[in-house]
Amino acid sequence: MSDIAVTGGTLVALLGGFLLLVIGLILLIKGKFKSSGNSDLREAYANQPNKSPLNRTKYPQVDAFSMSGTFFNTGLLIALAITILAFSWTTYEDVVIIPEGALEMDDDIEVEPPRTAEPPPPPPPPPPPVIEEVPEEEIEEEEEIEFVDQSVEEETVVEVPVAEPVEEAPPPPPPPPPPPAPEVEEIFTVVEEMPRFPGCEDKPKAERKACADQKMLQFIYKNIKYPAIARENGVEGSVVIRFYVDKDGSVKEPQILKDIGAGTGSEAMRVVNMMNSMGEKWTPGKQRGKAVKVYFNLPVKFRLE
């Protein structure tokens, strides 16, 4: 019995057949009983003596209990058949076709450098001085300078003036420090431990990367749908989606680096966005034992069979 394998559709069809068989049997027995009318039975047993009131039926021709053994054996056979079919019900996993070299990147993809913190712009230069023209009426005539004889002879006594102490002015307050530049957290391209697709954390450390890549490819090519316009026009090629895996394992800011058109880029973006709806999140990348943001370039290949 272990070699019997029944799919869900076959099981439903067989159960439907059993149900029709039971309904047909009920209708057959009911029609047989109806064929024997009460008037015919009364005429047939009119001259016979009255039977004991302990009899279950008045007329033996319509005794339904006479077929109880047949009904019991039929029900037992049907129940046994349903049990065998239930234990033989086999479910098959969907076959996911992963293109050969699914994670290989094309050489002609231009990847822009990661974002880094830019220095703040220098302050604007001061405005040039404005030269205002003075009207002639306000210009005063220069007064004549009176020259005084300041010659000194040997007998002249010169007194040195005593300078009065001058109070030193307090130094001006230091200028306020410039506002701190907004901190832009770096997004790494390569780290010590790259982010991984969920589902392989119970594997040995040496096998996690290969297992995670395989599960990611199965997720992508199980949910990807070849756009109808691309299929009709024979569009094939690779679409490259770039995103970064955040510290909490969520997929952020997906963008198309390479698109072959005909709706393939939008379809690849749809599948990438589905990763945030999974039950589990990515395992974030780590640098020096600390979770960091890491870029991930994902090629999605479209191949017509």
Coordinates of C-alpha atoms in Angstrom, one line a residue:
M1 CA 0.0 0.0 0.0
S2 CA 3.0 2.3 0.4
D3 CA 3.3 2.5 -3.4
I4 CA -0.1 4.1 -3.8
A5 CA 0.0 7.9 -4.3
V6 CA -3.1 9.9 -4.8
T7 CA -3.2 13.6 -5.5
G8 CA -5.7 16.0 -4.1
G9 CA -7.7 16.3 -7.3
T10 CA -7.9 12.5 -7.7
L11 CA -9.0 12.2 -4.0
V12 CA -11.8 14.7 -4.6
A13 CA -12.9 12.9 -7.7
L14 CA -13.0 9.5 -6.0
L15 CA -15.0 10.9 -3.0
G16 CA -17.4 12.4 -5.4
G17 CA -17.8 9.1 -7.1
F18 CA -18.5 7.3 -3.8
L19 CA -21.1 9.9 -3.0
L20 CA -22.9 9.4 -6.3
L21 CA -22.7 5.7 -5.8
V22 CA -24.4 5.9 -2.4
I23 CA -27.1 8.3 -3.7
G24 CA -27.7 6.0 -6.7
L25 CA -28.1 3.0 -4.4
I26 CA -30.6 4.8 -2.2
L27 CA -32.6 5.8 -5.2
L28 CA -32.5 2.3 -6.5
I29 CA -33.8 0.7 -3.3
K30 CA -36.4 3.4 -2.9
G31 CA -37.7 2.8 -6.5
K32 CA -37.8 -0.9 -5.9
F33 CA -40.0 -0.5 -2.8
K34 CA -42.3 2.0 -4.6
S35 CA -42.8 -0.5 -7.4
S36 CA -44.7 -2.7 -5.1
G37 CA -48.0 -0.8 -4.5
N38 CA -50.1 -1.3 -1.4
S39 CA -53.1 -2.5 -3.4
D40 CA -51.1 -5.3 -5.0
L41 CA -49.7 -6.4 -1.6
R42 CA -53.2 -6.4 0.0
E43 CA -54.6 -8.5 -2.8
A44 CA -51.6 -10.9 -2.6
Y45 CA -52.1 -11.5 1.2
A46 CA -55.9 -11.1 1.3
N47 CA -56.5 -14.9 1.7
Q48 CA -53.6 -15.6 4.0
P49 CA -54.1 -15.8 7.8
N50 CA -53.1 -12.8 9.9
K51 CA -49.5 -12.9 11.0
S52 CA -48.2 -12.3 14.4
P53 CA -48.2 -8.6 15.5
L54 CA -44.6 -9.1 16.6
N55 CA -43.4 -9.2 13.0
R56 CA -41.5 -6.0 12.0
T57 CA -43.2 -5.7 8.6
K58 CA -46.7 -6.5 7.4
Y59 CA -45.5 -7.5 3.9
P60 CA -42.1 -9.4 3.5
Q61 CA -41.6 -7.9 0.0
V62 CA -41.1 -4.4 1.4
D63 CA -39.0 -5.5 4.5
A64 CA -36.0 -3.0 4.4
F65 CA -34.3 -4.9 7.2
S66 CA -33.8 -7.9 5.0
M67 CA -31.0 -5.9 3.2
S68 CA -29.3 -4.7 6.3
G69 CA -26.3 -7.0 5.9
T70 CA -25.8 -5.7 2.3
F71 CA -26.0 -2.1 3.5
F72 CA -23.6 -2.8 6.3
N73 CA -21.0 -4.5 4.1
T74 CA -21.3 -1.7 1.5
G75 CA -20.8 1.0 4.0
L76 CA -17.9 -0.9 5.5
L77 CA -16.3 -1.2 2.1
I78 CA -16.8 2.5 1.3
A79 CA -15.3 3.5 4.7
L80 CA -12.3 1.2 4.1
A81 CA -11.7 2.7 0.7
I82 CA -12.0 6.3 2.0
T83 CA -9.5 5.4 4.8
I84 CA -7.0 4.0 2.3
L85 CA -7.4 7.0 0.0
A86 CA -6.9 9.4 2.9
F87 CA -3.6 7.7 4.0
S88 CA -2.5 7.6 0.4
W89 CA -3.1 11.3 -0.2
T90 CA 0.2 12.8 -1.4
T91 CA 1.0 16.4 -1.7
Y92 CA 3.7 17.5 -4.2
E93 CA 5.9 20.6 -3.8
D94 CA 5.9 23.1 -6.6
V95 CA 8.9 22.6 -8.9
V96 CA 10.9 25.9 -9.0
I97 CA 13.1 26.3 -12.0
I98 CA 16.2 28.3 -11.2
P99 CA 18.2 29.5 -14.2
E100 CA 21.8 28.4 -14.5
G101 CA 24.2 31.0 -13.0
A102 CA 21.3 32.9 -11.4
L103 CA 23.6 34.9 -9.1
E104 CA 26.2 35.8 -11.7
M105 CA 26.5 39.5 -12.4
D106 CA 27.0 40.9 -15.9
D107 CA 30.2 43.0 -16.4
D108 CA 28.4 46.0 -18.0
I109 CA 26.5 47.0 -14.8
E110 CA 27.5 50.3 -13.5
V111 CA 27.2 50.5 -9.7
E112 CA 27.3 54.0 -8.3
P113 CA 29.6 54.5 -5.3
P114 CA 28.0 54.3 -1.8
R115 CA 26.8 57.5 -0.2
T116 CA 29.3 59.2 2.2
A117 CA 29.0 62.2 4.4
E118 CA 29.8 65.4 2.5
P119 CA 31.5 68.3 4.2
P120 CA 29.3 71.4 4.8
P121 CA 29.5 74.1 2.2
P122 CA 31.7 77.1 3.0
P123 CA 29.9 80.3 4.2
P124 CA 29.0 82.8 1.5
P125 CA 31.5 85.7 1.0
P126 CA 30.6 89.1 2.5
P127 CA 28.9 91.6 0.3
P128 CA 31.1 94.2 -1.4
P129 CA 31.0 97.7 0.2
V130 CA 28.6 100.2 -1.2
I131 CA 30.0 103.5 -2.2
E132 CA 27.6 106.4 -1.7
E133 CA 28.1 109.6 -3.5
V134 CA 28.1 112.7 -1.3
P135 CA 26.4 115.8 -2.7
E136 CA 28.5 118.9 -3.3
E137 CA 26.4 120.9 -0.8
E138 CA 27.6 118.8 2.1
I139 CA 31.3 119.1 1.2
E140 CA 32.8 121.6 3.6
E141 CA 35.6 123.8 2.4
E142 CA 39.0 123.0 3.9
E143 CA 40.0 125.4 6.6
E144 CA 43.4 127.1 6.3
I145 CA 46.0 125.4 8.3
E146 CA 47.9 127.6 10.8
F147 CA 51.5 126.7 11.0
V148 CA 53.1 127.0 14.5
D149 CA 56.8 127.3 15.0
Q150 CA 57.9 124.2 16.9
S151 CA 61.6 124.7 16.8
V152 CA 63.5 123.8 20.0
E153 CA 66.6 125.5 21.3
E154 CA 69.2 124.1 23.7
E155 CA 67.9 126.1 26.6
T156 CA 64.3 125.0 26.1
V157 CA 63.1 122.6 28.8
V158 CA 60.9 119.9 27.5
E159 CA 58.5 118.2 29.9
V160 CA 57.6 114.7 29.2
P161 CA 53.9 114.2 29.6
V162 CA 52.8 111.5 31.9
A163 CA 50.6 109.0 30.3
E164 CA 47.4 108.2 32.2
P165 CA 46.8 104.5 32.7
V166 CA 44.3 103.1 30.2
E167 CA 41.9 100.5 31.3
E168 CA 42.2 97.4 29.1
A169 CA 38.9 96.4 27.4
P170 CA 37.8 92.8 28.1
P171 CA 38.5 90.4 25.3
P172 CA 35.6 89.8 22.9
P173 CA 33.6 86.6 23.6
P174 CA 34.6 83.6 21.4
P175 CA 32.4 83.1 18.4
P176 CA 29.8 80.3 18.8
P177 CA 30.8 76.9 17.5
P178 CA 29.4 76.0 14.1
P179 CA 26.3 73.7 14.1
P180 CA 27.2 70.0 14.0
A181 CA 27.0 68.4 10.6
P182 CA 24.1 66.0 10.2
E183 CA 25.3 62.5 10.9
V184 CA 24.9 60.2 7.8
E185 CA 25.2 56.6 8.7
E186 CA 27.5 54.8 6.3
I187 CA 26.1 52.0 4.1
F188 CA 28.7 49.4 3.5
T189 CA 29.3 47.5 0.3
V190 CA 31.5 44.7 1.7
V191 CA 31.6 43.6 5.4
E192 CA 33.1 40.8 7.4
E193 CA 29.7 39.0 7.5
M194 CA 27.4 39.7 4.6
P195 CA 23.6 39.7 5.1
R196 CA 21.8 36.4 4.5
F197 CA 18.3 35.4 3.4
P198 CA 16.4 33.8 6.4
G199 CA 15.8 30.1 6.9
C200 CA 19.3 28.7 7.3
E201 CA 20.4 29.8 10.8
D202 CA 20.2 26.3 12.1
K203 CA 22.9 25.1 9.6
P204 CA 26.6 25.0 10.4
K205 CA 28.3 28.3 9.8
A206 CA 30.2 27.0 6.7
E207 CA 26.9 26.1 5.0
R208 CA 24.8 29.1 5.9
K209 CA 25.8 31.3 2.9
A210 CA 25.1 28.6 0.2
C211 CA 21.9 27.5 1.9
A212 CA 20.7 31.2 2.2
D213 CA 21.4 31.8 -1.5
Q214 CA 19.5 28.7 -2.5
K215 CA 16.5 29.7 -0.4
M216 CA 16.5 33.2 -1.8
L217 CA 16.6 31.9 -5.4
Q218 CA 13.7 29.6 -4.6
F219 CA 11.7 32.5 -3.2
I220 CA 12.4 34.7 -6.2
Y221 CA 11.7 32.2 -8.9
K222 CA 8.6 30.8 -7.1
N223 CA 7.0 34.2 -7.0
I224 CA 8.2 35.8 -10.2
K225 CA 5.8 36.0 -13.1
Y226 CA 7.0 36.5 -16.6
P227 CA 5.3 39.6 -17.9
A228 CA 2.9 38.8 -20.8
I229 CA 4.3 41.6 -23.0
A230 CA 7.8 40.4 -22.4
R231 CA 6.8 36.8 -23.3
E232 CA 5.0 37.8 -26.4
N233 CA 8.0 39.8 -27.7
G234 CA 10.6 37.3 -26.7
V235 CA 12.4 39.6 -24.2
E236 CA 15.1 37.8 -22.3
G237 CA 17.9 39.0 -20.0
S238 CA 18.9 40.0 -16.5
V239 CA 17.4 42.7 -14.3
V240 CA 19.6 43.9 -11.5
I241 CA 18.0 45.2 -8.3
R242 CA 20.0 47.0 -5.7
F243 CA 18.8 47.4 -2.1
Y244 CA 20.4 47.5 1.3
V245 CA 19.6 45.3 4.3
D246 CA 19.0 47.4 7.4
K247 CA 20.2 46.6 10.9
D248 CA 16.9 44.9 11.7
G249 CA 17.0 42.8 8.6
S250 CA 14.4 44.7 6.5
V251 CA 15.0 45.5 2.9
K252 CA 15.2 49.2 2.2
E253 CA 15.4 51.5 -0.9
P254 CA 15.3 49.0 -3.7
Q255 CA 16.2 50.5 -7.1
I256 CA 16.7 49.2 -10.6
L257 CA 20.3 49.2 -11.7
K258 CA 19.6 47.4 -15.0
D259 CA 16.3 46.9 -16.8
I260 CA 15.6 45.0 -20.0
G261 CA 12.2 46.6 -20.4
A262 CA 8.7 45.1 -21.1
G263 CA 7.7 45.2 -17.5
T264 CA 10.5 42.9 -16.2
G265 CA 12.0 45.6 -14.0
S266 CA 8.7 46.3 -12.2
E267 CA 8.1 42.6 -11.7
A268 CA 11.5 42.1 -10.2
M269 CA 10.9 45.1 -7.9
R270 CA 7.6 43.6 -6.8
V271 CA 9.2 40.3 -5.8
V272 CA 12.0 42.1 -3.9
N273 CA 9.4 44.2 -2.0
M274 CA 7.6 40.9 -1.0
M275 CA 10.7 40.1 1.1
N276 CA 9.4 42.5 3.8
S277 CA 6.2 40.6 4.0
M278 CA 7.8 37.3 4.9
G279 CA 7.4 35.8 8.3
E280 CA 11.2 36.1 8.9
K281 CA 13.6 38.9 8.1
W282 CA 17.1 38.8 6.7
T283 CA 20.0 38.2 8.9
P284 CA 21.8 41.6 8.9
G285 CA 25.4 42.0 7.9
K286 CA 28.0 42.5 10.7
Q287 CA 31.2 44.5 10.9
R288 CA 33.4 43.9 14.0
G289 CA 30.5 42.0 15.6
K290 CA 28.0 44.9 15.2
A291 CA 25.0 45.0 12.9
V292 CA 25.4 47.5 10.0
K293 CA 23.6 48.5 6.8
V294 CA 24.9 46.6 3.8
Y295 CA 24.2 47.0 0.1
F296 CA 23.0 43.9 -1.9
N297 CA 23.0 43.6 -5.7
L298 CA 20.5 41.0 -6.8
P299 CA 20.3 39.7 -10.5
V300 CA 17.0 38.4 -11.6
K301 CA 17.2 36.4 -14.9
F302 CA 14.3 36.1 -17.3
R303 CA 14.6 33.1 -19.6
L304 CA 11.9 31.7 -21.9
E305 CA 11.5 28.0 -21.9

